[in-house]
Amino acid sequence: MPGSLVSGKKILAVDDEPDILETLEEMLPMCDVVTAKSFETARELLETQTFDIVILDIMGVSGYDLLEIANKRKIPAVMLTAHAFSPDNLRKSIKEGADSYIPKEEITHIKEFLEDVLAARQKGENPWKYWDERLPTSYFERRWGSTWQKADKKFWETFKASIKARGARADKKEPSKS
């Protein structure tokens, strides 16, 4: 698809479920998708090759350890999970430097999530701004209940404020279109 931010990008997809890797390859035909089914293989690829973005499962492949490597290499990373889909893992993904946290049930929209991350990086914006628009609080309330943010209310208030503050700074940099 011409004009897509992901077109031609080299993506590392890591998951211990082969069907998820196959689905990602099918969903991203415009990309060079390299797959890994284990932490060891993914670590070697991350340390020896260059990637534009990585998609990491959390469980089964030590996703947070791989996230640490991706961060050191300054590679944007998105966490794609089913079994580790929880408020604690969402918070941990944010704190540990992931650019997005995607439930596997949203895999059909992976291209859009990746484009959001790449666009935010290009513009110097917080990538979680777009994520927050795609998966609003109501999405998580339906899954986790209306009180899911109360366990760490201060964290979530700070997180939301940082999205707004960084967005406001980016808006000030853009020339007015009026």
XYZ file of C-alpha atoms in Angstrom:
178
model
C 0.000 0.000 0.000
C 1.746 3.188 -1.170
C 2.069 6.001 1.334
C 1.905 3.683 4.322
C 4.444 4.457 7.043
C 5.127 0.745 7.467
C 5.769 0.035 3.788
C 9.227 -1.389 3.326
C 9.980 -1.404 7.071
C 11.934 -4.273 8.587
C 9.974 -5.657 11.529
C 10.970 -8.281 14.060
C 7.943 -10.224 15.322
C 8.527 -12.427 18.365
C 5.965 -14.915 19.655
C 6.044 -18.540 20.760
C 2.781 -19.163 18.893
C 3.535 -19.905 15.203
C -0.017 -18.990 14.143
C 0.438 -15.469 15.539
C 3.672 -15.056 13.575
C 1.927 -16.292 10.410
C -0.945 -13.867 11.012
C 1.485 -10.960 11.427
C 3.229 -11.869 8.170
C -0.165 -11.997 6.415
C -1.283 -8.682 7.940
C 1.953 -6.900 6.987
C 2.755 -7.970 3.398
C 4.168 -4.495 2.689
C 6.915 -5.089 5.289
C 9.960 -7.294 5.635
C 8.783 -9.342 8.626
C 11.450 -11.407 10.365
C 10.063 -13.861 12.917
C 11.422 -15.489 16.049
C 9.739 -18.132 18.206
C 12.084 -17.914 21.178
C 13.883 -15.408 23.363
C 17.289 -16.724 22.282
C 16.581 -16.357 18.558
C 15.031 -12.921 19.047
C 17.947 -11.725 21.181
C 20.449 -12.819 18.533
C 18.452 -11.074 15.790
C 18.124 -7.880 17.849
C 21.848 -7.858 18.549
C 22.991 -8.590 14.985
C 20.435 -6.945 12.698
C 18.752 -3.590 12.302
C 14.982 -3.275 12.635
C 12.587 -0.373 12.227
C 10.207 -1.703 14.865
C 9.673 -4.845 16.959
C 6.505 -6.650 17.991
C 6.989 -8.581 21.231
C 4.856 -11.139 22.975
C 5.219 -10.881 26.737
C 4.873 -14.455 27.963
C 6.724 -17.409 26.505
C 9.552 -15.321 24.996
C 10.604 -13.073 27.910
C 9.150 -10.040 26.158
C 10.266 -7.555 28.806
C 13.882 -8.721 28.523
C 13.640 -8.268 24.755
C 12.078 -4.838 25.300
C 15.155 -3.851 27.289
C 17.403 -4.841 24.373
C 15.181 -3.007 21.871
C 15.277 0.124 24.039
C 19.078 0.013 24.228
C 19.179 -0.234 20.431
C 16.578 2.578 20.163
C 14.139 0.362 18.274
C 10.453 1.182 18.824
C 8.680 -1.754 20.448
C 5.064 -2.764 20.779
C 3.867 -5.419 23.173
C 1.302 -7.822 21.671
C -0.306 -10.069 24.250
C -3.215 -12.290 25.168
C -2.271 -14.159 28.341
C -0.472 -11.174 29.886
C -3.334 -8.787 29.152
C -3.706 -7.099 32.526
C -3.507 -3.650 34.131
C -0.179 -4.617 35.741
C 1.375 -5.598 32.405
C 0.025 -2.489 30.705
C 1.604 -0.332 33.418
C 4.851 -2.312 33.235
C 4.962 -1.928 29.435
C 4.609 1.838 29.777
C 7.177 2.095 32.578
C 9.711 -0.095 30.777
C 9.607 1.917 27.564
C 7.271 0.131 25.163
C 5.641 2.324 22.530
C 2.324 0.473 22.600
C 0.472 -2.400 24.264
C -1.863 -4.310 21.993
C -4.283 -7.067 22.954
C -4.005 -9.972 20.506
C -7.723 -9.638 19.861
C -6.808 -6.365 18.087
C -4.217 -8.015 15.803
C -6.313 -7.213 12.728
C -5.415 -3.548 13.347
C -1.677 -4.152 13.811
C -0.736 -2.058 10.773
C -2.554 0.969 12.201
C -0.913 0.549 15.619
C 2.526 0.322 14.010
C 1.824 3.374 11.839
C 0.779 5.297 14.960
C 4.067 4.452 16.674
C 6.138 5.400 13.631
C 4.173 8.644 13.114
C 4.616 9.623 16.761
C 8.347 8.937 16.558
C 8.605 11.058 13.378
C 6.744 13.953 15.000
C 8.469 13.682 18.379
C 5.129 12.920 20.022
C 4.214 10.495 22.764
C 3.208 7.255 20.952
C 0.752 6.502 23.724
C -1.370 9.458 22.572
C -2.507 7.526 19.501
C -2.864 4.311 21.455
C -5.105 6.118 23.948
C -7.295 7.254 21.048
C -7.501 3.760 19.484
C -8.061 1.964 22.788
C -9.802 4.452 25.086
C -10.295 3.821 28.790
C -13.762 2.431 28.030
C -12.142 -0.457 26.092
C -10.266 -1.527 29.220
C -13.220 -0.867 31.495
C -15.210 -3.413 29.490
C -12.418 -5.979 29.991
C -11.166 -5.181 33.489
C -14.039 -3.333 35.150
C -14.540 0.348 35.890
C -12.076 0.447 38.781
C -9.044 -0.986 36.947
C -6.992 2.235 37.296
C -7.725 2.761 40.985
C -4.974 0.387 42.170
C -2.382 2.871 40.918
C -4.403 6.045 40.456
C -1.375 8.374 40.718
C 0.449 6.517 37.929
C -2.537 6.723 35.560
C -3.125 10.411 36.304
C 0.546 11.156 35.590
C 0.423 9.008 32.434
C -2.645 10.818 31.065
C -1.122 14.214 31.941
C 2.119 13.341 30.133
C 0.198 12.446 26.969
C -1.654 15.776 27.069
C 1.468 17.809 27.917
C 3.579 16.302 25.155
C 0.716 16.722 22.686
C 0.378 20.382 23.638
C 4.120 20.935 23.107
C 3.937 19.270 19.678
C 0.914 21.426 18.752
C 2.851 24.609 19.610
C 5.647 23.573 17.228
C 3.270 23.226 14.262
C 2.472 26.448 12.398
C -1.096 27.626 12.605
C -3.285 26.674 9.648
C -5.801 29.502 10.092
